[in-house]
Short mmCIF file of C-alpha atoms and ligand atoms in Angstrom, two decimals:
data_model
loop_
_atom_site.label_atom_id
_atom_site.label_comp_id
_atom_site.label_asym_id
_atom_site.label_seq_id
_atom_site.Cartn_x
_atom_site.Cartn_y
_atom_site.Cartn_z
CA MET V 1 33.40 -3.60 43.26
CA LEU V 2 31.38 -0.58 42.20
CA ARG V 3 32.62 -0.95 38.64
CA THR V 4 31.61 -4.58 38.49
CA LEU V 5 28.17 -3.75 39.84
CA THR V 6 27.65 -0.92 37.33
CA SER V 7 28.60 -3.05 34.37
CA ALA V 8 26.40 -5.85 35.64
CA VAL V 9 23.44 -3.46 35.82
CA VAL V 10 24.19 -2.05 32.35
CA GLY V 11 24.54 -5.58 31.02
CA ALA V 12 21.22 -6.65 32.52
CA ALA V 13 19.49 -3.57 31.13
CA ALA V 14 20.86 -4.28 27.67
CA LEU V 15 19.73 -7.89 27.92
CA LEU V 16 16.28 -6.77 29.00
CA ALA V 17 16.01 -4.34 26.09
CA CYS V 18 16.96 -7.09 23.62
CA SER V 19 14.45 -9.56 24.95
CA PHE V 20 11.52 -7.16 24.53
CA PRO V 21 9.91 -6.31 21.19
CA LEU V 22 10.58 -2.92 19.68
CA GLN V 23 9.38 0.02 21.75
CA ALA V 24 5.93 1.25 20.72
CA GLN V 25 7.34 4.44 19.20
CA ASP V 26 9.71 2.47 16.94
CA ALA V 27 7.09 0.10 15.53
CA VAL V 28 3.71 0.44 13.87
CA ARG V 29 1.54 -2.57 14.50
CA VAL V 30 -1.16 -3.68 12.07
CA GLY V 31 -3.80 -6.15 13.30
CA LEU V 32 -5.20 -8.15 10.38
CA ILE V 33 -8.45 -9.99 11.24
CA LEU V 34 -9.69 -12.47 8.63
CA PRO V 35 -11.77 -15.62 8.21
CA LEU V 36 -8.93 -18.15 7.90
CA THR V 37 -11.08 -21.18 8.77
CA GLY V 38 -14.61 -22.11 7.71
CA PRO V 39 -16.37 -21.62 4.39
CA PHE V 40 -14.84 -18.18 3.73
CA ALA V 41 -11.24 -19.19 4.45
CA PRO V 42 -10.28 -18.63 0.78
CA THR V 43 -11.18 -14.93 1.21
CA GLY V 44 -8.87 -14.67 4.22
CA ARG V 45 -6.11 -16.56 2.47
CA GLN V 46 -6.23 -14.25 -0.55
CA ILE V 47 -6.20 -11.07 1.54
CA GLU V 48 -3.34 -12.28 3.74
CA ALA V 49 -1.34 -13.23 0.63
CA GLY V 50 -1.92 -9.74 -0.83
CA VAL V 51 -0.85 -8.00 2.39
CA ARG V 52 2.27 -10.15 2.74
CA LEU V 53 3.23 -9.68 -0.91
CA TYR V 54 3.16 -5.90 -0.53
CA MET V 55 5.33 -6.12 2.59
CA GLN V 56 7.73 -8.49 0.85
CA GLN V 57 8.09 -6.11 -2.10
CA GLN V 58 8.40 -2.88 -0.11
CA GLY V 59 10.25 -4.06 2.97
CA THR V 60 9.06 -3.70 6.56
CA THR V 61 10.32 -0.22 7.41
CA VAL V 62 8.28 2.88 6.54
CA ALA V 63 9.33 6.42 7.49
CA GLY V 64 11.78 4.96 9.99
CA LYS V 65 9.14 2.74 11.62
CA LYS V 66 9.19 -1.04 11.65
CA ILE V 67 5.87 -2.49 10.46
CA GLU V 68 4.69 -5.45 12.53
CA LEU V 69 1.81 -7.55 11.27
CA VAL V 70 -0.40 -9.51 13.70
CA VAL V 71 -2.76 -11.93 11.89
CA LYS V 72 -5.85 -13.38 13.64
CA ASP V 73 -8.57 -15.78 12.49
CA ASP V 74 -12.18 -14.89 13.33
CA GLY V 75 -13.67 -17.98 11.64
CA ASN V 76 -16.33 -15.68 10.10
CA VAL V 77 -18.07 -15.16 13.47
CA ALA V 78 -18.89 -11.48 14.16
CA ASP V 79 -18.55 -11.77 17.95
CA ASN V 80 -15.03 -13.15 17.45
CA THR V 81 -14.07 -10.30 15.13
CA LYS V 82 -15.17 -7.72 17.65
CA ARG V 83 -13.49 -9.45 20.60
CA ILE V 84 -10.24 -9.95 18.69
CA ALA V 85 -10.25 -6.29 17.60
CA GLN V 86 -10.63 -5.24 21.23
CA GLU V 87 -7.77 -7.51 22.33
CA LEU V 88 -5.56 -6.26 19.52
CA VAL V 89 -6.17 -2.65 20.48
CA VAL V 90 -5.89 -3.07 24.26
CA ASN V 91 -3.25 -5.79 24.68
CA GLU V 92 -1.32 -5.81 21.43
CA LYS V 93 -1.43 -2.02 21.05
CA VAL V 94 -2.09 -2.17 17.31
CA ASN V 95 -2.15 1.18 15.51
CA VAL V 96 -4.30 -0.02 12.60
CA LEU V 97 -7.03 -2.67 12.27
CA ALA V 98 -7.46 -4.29 8.85
CA GLY V 99 -9.13 -7.18 7.01
CA PHE V 100 -12.88 -7.83 7.56
CA GLY V 101 -14.05 -10.59 5.26
CA LEU V 102 -17.83 -10.23 5.38
CA THR V 103 -20.16 -7.34 6.15
CA PRO V 104 -21.41 -8.55 9.57
CA LEU V 105 -17.79 -8.82 10.78
CA ALA V 106 -17.03 -5.22 9.76
CA LEU V 107 -20.26 -3.84 11.23
CA ALA V 108 -19.63 -5.56 14.58
CA THR V 109 -16.14 -4.05 14.83
CA ALA V 110 -16.86 -0.46 13.75
CA PRO V 111 -17.59 0.78 17.33
CA ILE V 112 -14.19 -0.48 18.51
CA ALA V 113 -12.42 1.60 15.85
CA THR V 114 -14.38 4.69 16.89
CA GLU V 115 -13.78 4.19 20.60
CA ALA V 116 -10.05 3.45 20.20
CA LYS V 117 -9.55 6.07 17.44
CA VAL V 118 -7.79 3.43 15.36
CA PRO V 119 -8.07 3.32 11.55
CA MET V 120 -9.98 0.31 10.26
CA VAL V 121 -9.04 -0.61 6.69
CA ILE V 122 -11.76 -2.72 5.05
CA MET V 123 -10.25 -5.16 2.56
CA SER V 124 -13.38 -7.14 1.64
CA ALA V 125 -16.77 -6.30 3.20
CA ALA V 126 -18.75 -4.38 0.58
CA THR V 127 -22.11 -3.15 1.93
CA ALA V 128 -22.52 0.53 1.07
CA ILE V 129 -23.18 1.83 4.61
CA ILE V 130 -20.05 0.35 6.27
CA PRO V 131 -17.85 3.49 6.20
CA ASP V 132 -20.75 5.51 7.69
CA ARG V 133 -20.47 3.39 10.83
CA SER V 134 -17.17 4.93 11.95
CA PRO V 135 -15.12 7.96 10.89
CA TYR V 136 -12.05 5.69 11.20
CA ILE V 137 -13.17 3.30 8.43
CA VAL V 138 -11.47 3.48 5.01
CA ARG V 139 -12.23 0.90 2.29
CA THR V 140 -9.97 -0.58 -0.41
CA SER V 141 -12.26 -3.37 -1.65
CA GLN V 142 -15.53 -2.55 -3.42
CA VAL V 143 -18.97 -1.06 -2.81
CA THR V 144 -21.95 -3.29 -3.58
CA SER V 145 -23.85 -0.63 -5.51
CA GLN V 146 -20.71 0.28 -7.49
CA THR V 147 -20.24 -3.15 -9.06
CA THR V 148 -23.76 -3.49 -10.54
CA ILE V 149 -23.00 -0.51 -12.79
CA GLY V 150 -21.89 -2.01 -16.05
CA ILE V 151 -23.86 -5.23 -16.16
CA ALA V 152 -27.18 -3.41 -15.56
CA ASP V 153 -26.39 -1.22 -18.57
CA TRP V 154 -24.94 -3.94 -20.78
CA ALA V 155 -27.63 -6.64 -20.41
CA PRO V 156 -30.71 -4.89 -21.90
CA LYS V 157 -28.64 -3.80 -24.91
CA ASN V 158 -27.57 -7.40 -25.49
CA GLY V 159 -30.84 -9.29 -25.63
CA ILE V 160 -31.25 -9.85 -21.87
CA LYS V 161 -34.37 -7.92 -20.91
CA ARG V 162 -36.49 -10.32 -18.79
CA VAL V 163 -34.45 -11.24 -15.74
CA VAL V 164 -34.72 -13.14 -12.45
CA THR V 165 -32.38 -11.90 -9.71
CA LEU V 166 -30.83 -14.32 -7.21
CA VAL V 167 -28.80 -12.90 -4.32
CA THR V 168 -27.44 -14.11 -1.00
CA ASP V 169 -29.85 -13.01 1.72
CA TYR V 170 -27.77 -10.58 3.79
CA ALA V 171 -26.83 -6.90 3.62
CA PRO V 172 -24.63 -6.85 0.50
CA GLY V 173 -27.07 -9.09 -1.40
CA ILE V 174 -30.00 -6.82 -0.55
CA ASP V 175 -27.96 -3.76 -1.60
CA ILE V 176 -27.06 -5.37 -4.90
CA GLU V 177 -30.59 -6.60 -5.62
CA LYS V 178 -31.83 -3.01 -5.20
CA SER V 179 -29.09 -1.22 -7.12
CA PHE V 180 -29.11 -3.70 -10.00
CA SER V 181 -32.92 -3.64 -10.31
CA GLU V 182 -33.15 0.15 -10.32
CA ARG V 183 -30.47 0.62 -12.94
CA PHE V 184 -31.57 -2.33 -15.06
CA LYS V 185 -35.18 -1.11 -15.19
CA ALA V 186 -34.04 2.42 -16.07
CA ALA V 187 -32.08 0.88 -18.95
CA GLY V 188 -35.22 -0.87 -20.27
CA GLY V 189 -35.05 -4.22 -18.47
CA GLU V 190 -37.80 -6.05 -16.58
CA ILE V 191 -37.38 -7.99 -13.32
CA ILE V 192 -39.81 -10.93 -13.30
CA GLU V 193 -38.83 -12.52 -9.97
CA GLN V 194 -36.47 -11.82 -7.06
CA ILE V 195 -34.95 -14.71 -5.13
CA ARG V 196 -32.90 -14.57 -1.91
CA VAL V 197 -30.81 -17.55 -0.81
CA PRO V 198 -29.49 -18.10 2.76
CA LEU V 199 -25.84 -17.30 3.48
CA ALA V 200 -25.17 -20.42 5.58
CA ASN V 201 -24.84 -23.76 3.73
CA PRO V 202 -26.82 -22.71 0.68
CA ASP V 203 -28.78 -25.36 -1.19
CA PHE V 204 -29.63 -23.75 -4.51
CA ALA V 205 -31.82 -26.57 -5.87
CA PRO V 206 -35.29 -25.25 -4.89
CA PHE V 207 -34.38 -21.74 -6.02
CA LEU V 208 -33.05 -22.97 -9.34
CA GLN V 209 -36.31 -24.82 -9.90
CA ARG V 210 -38.09 -21.46 -9.61
CA VAL V 211 -35.71 -19.97 -12.15
CA HIS V 212 -36.38 -22.90 -14.49
CA ASP V 213 -40.14 -22.35 -14.21
CA ALA V 214 -39.95 -18.57 -14.71
CA LYS V 215 -38.07 -19.02 -18.01
CA PRO V 216 -36.22 -15.69 -17.96
CA GLU V 217 -33.81 -14.54 -20.66
CA GLY V 218 -31.22 -13.97 -17.99
CA LEU V 219 -30.41 -14.83 -14.37
CA PHE V 220 -28.62 -12.09 -12.44
CA VAL V 221 -26.57 -13.51 -9.56
CA PHE V 222 -24.75 -12.08 -6.55
CA LEU V 223 -22.96 -14.52 -4.24
CA PRO V 224 -20.05 -13.62 -1.94
CA ALA V 225 -16.61 -14.71 -3.17
CA GLY V 226 -16.05 -18.46 -3.15
CA VAL V 227 -19.72 -19.54 -3.25
CA GLY V 228 -19.89 -19.39 -7.06
CA SER V 229 -18.52 -22.90 -7.54
CA ILE V 230 -21.26 -24.58 -5.44
CA PHE V 231 -23.87 -22.55 -7.30
CA MET V 232 -22.50 -23.45 -10.74
CA LYS V 233 -22.39 -27.16 -9.88
CA GLN V 234 -26.10 -27.10 -8.99
CA PHE V 235 -26.91 -24.91 -12.00
CA VAL V 236 -25.51 -27.67 -14.24
CA GLU V 237 -27.09 -30.51 -12.21
CA ARG V 238 -30.52 -28.95 -12.82
CA GLY V 239 -29.83 -28.66 -16.54
CA LEU V 240 -30.05 -24.88 -16.51
CA ASP V 241 -26.87 -24.58 -18.55
CA LYS V 242 -28.81 -26.13 -21.46
CA SER V 243 -32.01 -24.12 -20.91
CA GLY V 244 -30.94 -20.94 -22.71
CA VAL V 245 -30.98 -18.84 -19.50
CA ARG V 246 -27.99 -16.51 -19.75
CA LEU V 247 -25.98 -15.92 -16.60
CA ILE V 248 -25.03 -12.39 -15.60
CA GLY V 249 -23.98 -10.89 -12.27
CA THR V 250 -21.32 -9.11 -10.30
CA GLY V 251 -17.85 -10.60 -10.61
CA ASP V 252 -18.06 -12.10 -7.11
CA MET V 253 -19.62 -15.16 -8.80
CA THR V 254 -16.71 -15.80 -11.19
CA ASP V 255 -13.83 -14.77 -8.94
CA ASP V 256 -10.36 -15.61 -10.18
CA ASP V 257 -9.68 -17.98 -7.29
CA ILE V 258 -12.41 -20.44 -8.34
CA LEU V 259 -12.91 -19.79 -12.06
CA ASN V 260 -10.70 -22.57 -13.44
CA GLY V 261 -12.34 -25.00 -11.00
CA ILE V 262 -15.82 -24.18 -12.34
CA GLY V 263 -14.75 -25.28 -15.81
CA ASP V 264 -16.15 -24.67 -19.29
CA VAL V 265 -19.72 -24.20 -18.10
CA ALA V 266 -18.56 -20.73 -16.99
CA LEU V 267 -17.72 -19.73 -20.58
CA GLY V 268 -19.77 -16.72 -21.65
CA ILE V 269 -20.89 -15.61 -18.17
CA THR V 270 -20.89 -11.81 -18.30
CA THR V 271 -20.32 -9.79 -15.14
CA SER V 272 -19.19 -6.36 -14.02
CA HIS V 273 -16.48 -5.91 -11.43
CA HIS V 274 -13.34 -4.02 -10.51
CA TYR V 275 -10.63 -6.66 -10.90
CA SER V 276 -9.62 -9.41 -13.30
CA ALA V 277 -6.32 -11.30 -13.08
CA LEU V 278 -6.15 -10.69 -16.84
CA HIS V 279 -6.43 -6.89 -16.51
CA PRO V 280 -4.17 -5.73 -19.34
CA SER V 281 -1.57 -3.55 -17.64
CA ALA V 282 2.15 -4.08 -17.10
CA LEU V 283 1.64 -3.52 -13.38
CA ASN V 284 -1.00 -6.24 -13.18
CA LYS V 285 1.06 -8.74 -15.18
CA ALA V 286 3.93 -8.34 -12.72
CA PHE V 287 1.52 -8.46 -9.75
CA VAL V 288 -0.08 -11.72 -10.90
CA ALA V 289 3.34 -13.31 -11.51
CA ASP V 290 4.67 -12.19 -8.11
CA PHE V 291 1.48 -13.28 -6.33
CA ARG V 292 1.65 -16.75 -7.88
CA LYS V 293 5.32 -17.04 -6.99
CA ALA V 294 4.81 -15.98 -3.38
CA SER V 295 1.60 -17.88 -2.55
CA ASN V 296 0.92 -20.32 -5.39
CA LEU V 297 -2.46 -18.64 -5.95
CA ARG V 298 -3.98 -16.68 -8.81
CA PRO V 299 -4.96 -13.36 -7.20
CA ASN V 300 -8.65 -12.51 -7.11
CA PHE V 301 -10.31 -9.23 -6.09
CA MET V 302 -9.70 -10.08 -2.42
CA GLY V 303 -5.97 -10.50 -3.00
CA VAL V 304 -5.75 -7.15 -4.76
CA ALA V 305 -7.77 -5.39 -2.01
CA GLY V 306 -5.36 -6.76 0.64
CA TYR V 307 -2.39 -5.60 -1.42
CA ASP V 308 -3.87 -2.12 -1.91
CA GLY V 309 -5.01 -1.93 1.72
CA MET V 310 -1.44 -2.47 2.91
CA GLN V 311 -0.25 -0.02 0.29
CA LEU V 312 -2.68 2.56 1.69
CA ILE V 313 -1.33 2.04 5.21
CA TYR V 314 2.28 2.44 4.00
CA LYS V 315 1.49 5.55 1.96
CA ALA V 316 -0.41 7.14 4.85
CA LEU V 317 2.54 6.49 7.20
CA GLU V 318 4.90 8.07 4.70
CA LYS V 319 2.66 11.13 4.62
CA THR V 320 2.53 11.42 8.43
CA LYS V 321 6.32 10.83 8.54
CA GLY V 322 5.76 7.74 10.60
CA ALA V 323 3.32 9.25 13.14
CA PRO V 324 0.86 6.42 13.91
CA ASN V 325 -1.86 8.64 15.38
CA GLY V 326 -5.27 7.36 14.16
CA ASP V 327 -6.74 10.75 13.22
CA ALA V 328 -3.59 11.73 11.32
CA LEU V 329 -3.51 8.42 9.44
CA VAL V 330 -7.17 8.64 8.36
CA GLU V 331 -6.62 12.27 7.26
CA ALA V 332 -3.61 11.13 5.22
CA MET V 333 -5.64 8.35 3.58
CA LYS V 334 -8.38 10.72 2.39
CA GLY V 335 -7.90 11.62 -1.26
CA MET V 336 -4.94 9.26 -1.70
CA ALA V 337 -4.69 8.05 -5.33
CA TRP V 338 -2.46 5.46 -6.97
CA GLU V 339 -2.28 2.85 -9.69
CA SER V 340 -3.44 -0.54 -8.49
CA PRO V 341 -3.16 -3.84 -10.39
CA ARG V 342 -6.92 -3.29 -11.06
CA GLY V 343 -6.32 0.17 -12.64
CA PRO V 344 -6.35 3.71 -11.21
CA ILE V 345 -7.95 4.00 -7.75
CA SER V 346 -8.42 6.65 -5.07
CA ILE V 347 -10.02 7.16 -1.67
CA ASP V 348 -12.95 9.58 -1.82
CA PRO V 349 -12.13 12.21 0.85
CA GLN V 350 -15.83 12.68 1.65
CA THR V 351 -16.94 9.05 2.03
CA ARG V 352 -13.55 7.32 2.71
CA ASP V 353 -14.70 4.78 0.15
CA ILE V 354 -12.87 3.51 -2.89
CA VAL V 355 -13.27 5.14 -6.31
CA GLN V 356 -12.34 2.75 -9.11
CA ASN V 357 -13.05 1.62 -12.67
CA ILE V 358 -15.78 -0.94 -13.17
CA TYR V 359 -15.24 -3.29 -16.09
CA VAL V 360 -17.74 -5.41 -17.98
CA ARG V 361 -16.15 -8.82 -18.59
CA LYS V 362 -16.95 -12.13 -20.22
CA VAL V 363 -15.50 -15.51 -19.23
CA GLU V 364 -13.26 -16.84 -22.01
CA ARG V 365 -10.47 -19.37 -22.34
CA VAL V 366 -7.10 -17.66 -22.77
CA ASP V 367 -3.85 -19.65 -23.04
CA GLY V 368 -5.60 -22.72 -21.69
CA GLU V 369 -7.10 -21.04 -18.61
CA LEU V 370 -10.44 -19.40 -17.85
CA TYR V 371 -10.44 -15.65 -17.28
CA ASN V 372 -12.85 -12.73 -16.98
CA VAL V 373 -11.90 -10.81 -20.13
CA GLU V 374 -12.61 -7.10 -19.76
CA PHE V 375 -14.28 -5.42 -22.77
CA GLN V 376 -15.90 -2.22 -21.50
CA THR V 377 -14.86 0.30 -18.82
CA PHE V 378 -16.87 2.64 -16.62
CA GLU V 379 -14.23 5.03 -15.32
CA ALA V 380 -13.66 6.26 -11.77
CA VAL V 381 -16.99 5.04 -10.35
CA LYS V 382 -17.77 6.57 -6.95
CA LYS V 383 -20.17 5.07 -4.43
CA PRO V 384 -23.46 5.88 -6.19
C1 PHB O 401 -19.63 -8.88 2.14
O1 PHB O 401 -19.98 -9.64 3.05
O2 PHB O 401 -19.77 -7.65 2.23
C2 PHB O 401 -19.08 -9.45 0.88
C3 PHB O 401 -18.23 -10.55 0.94
C4 PHB O 401 -17.73 -11.10 -0.23
C5 PHB O 401 -18.08 -10.55 -1.45
C6 PHB O 401 -18.91 -9.44 -1.52
C7 PHB O 401 -19.42 -8.90 -0.36
O3 PHB O 401 -17.60 -11.10 -2.58
#
């Protein structure tokens, strides 16, 4: 009787253990919060594809720990991002928060990372001040003021001296307007007008009329990833493609996800940025092929930031020998350096921000497709 009872208890305990997820100490949970619906869904889709590709290539065990990914959609609403982050930390016991499509979403969530002492890996949002908002923030995407280096230097040397700037009217746009203007003027350029366009449902027509009337040699543009195709359609509708105004900007406008869809009118647009799907390295060639195979997408700079963000989390866990403590993970991330599909990158130990090459690129047709073809490199650019 006693024997039967004991084995029944043991059996029940075993059954119970099997029906529960891995014990907290055996798993490291990563909460990935992205806009997966709404106008910025392509950003979320790219980042998720990059994260999943890295996990597919490297497997889901690091330093003896099982990596569990929890993906949530915030619909690009900052209150959602913050609430989801809180739920992920409190209920889902995530060890790392990641994602963050647009600046307001990252800024809203920063206090949660600080309070919970959980690393927050920024895979998109680019405004310079973001990592200052929490000592747990580390960024693998880009810094606004970093990506204007290159085009601000190239343009005045290439016959583009009188310029109108057009940026999306929120934090990263304001940052970029300022950093581009300062550097461009120092290089001999002149800004004749500055235009800011709303983030929500932008209608570019009235702003493009102002550009038409100002008759600049060049129009410098910053728009967050994905918005470039709407802009280019209206640019053509207003006949600006035939007006002699040369288009320059940060590479957010000609991101790899939308470039083929924009079509030949994009030919010749010159931008500076940190990633092109045509970046000429063996690592990038393999990355682009694997990315296409896994998700049927051409990777853009969001895809590569998701891939590198997951890589950073894996490498930090290897360094802590699987210890998921937030302070230890952030310490391990500081100064980490590796080769990304975009080129060599590292995490600045002082700012926790990404250090990377910035390339000047021109849109050309290569093997039947449109690409940003890199022709000049500014090496290891830190947050200015
Ligand atoms: C941002 O909101 O910080 C942001 C988003 C997309 C970009 C650049 C900046 O392409």
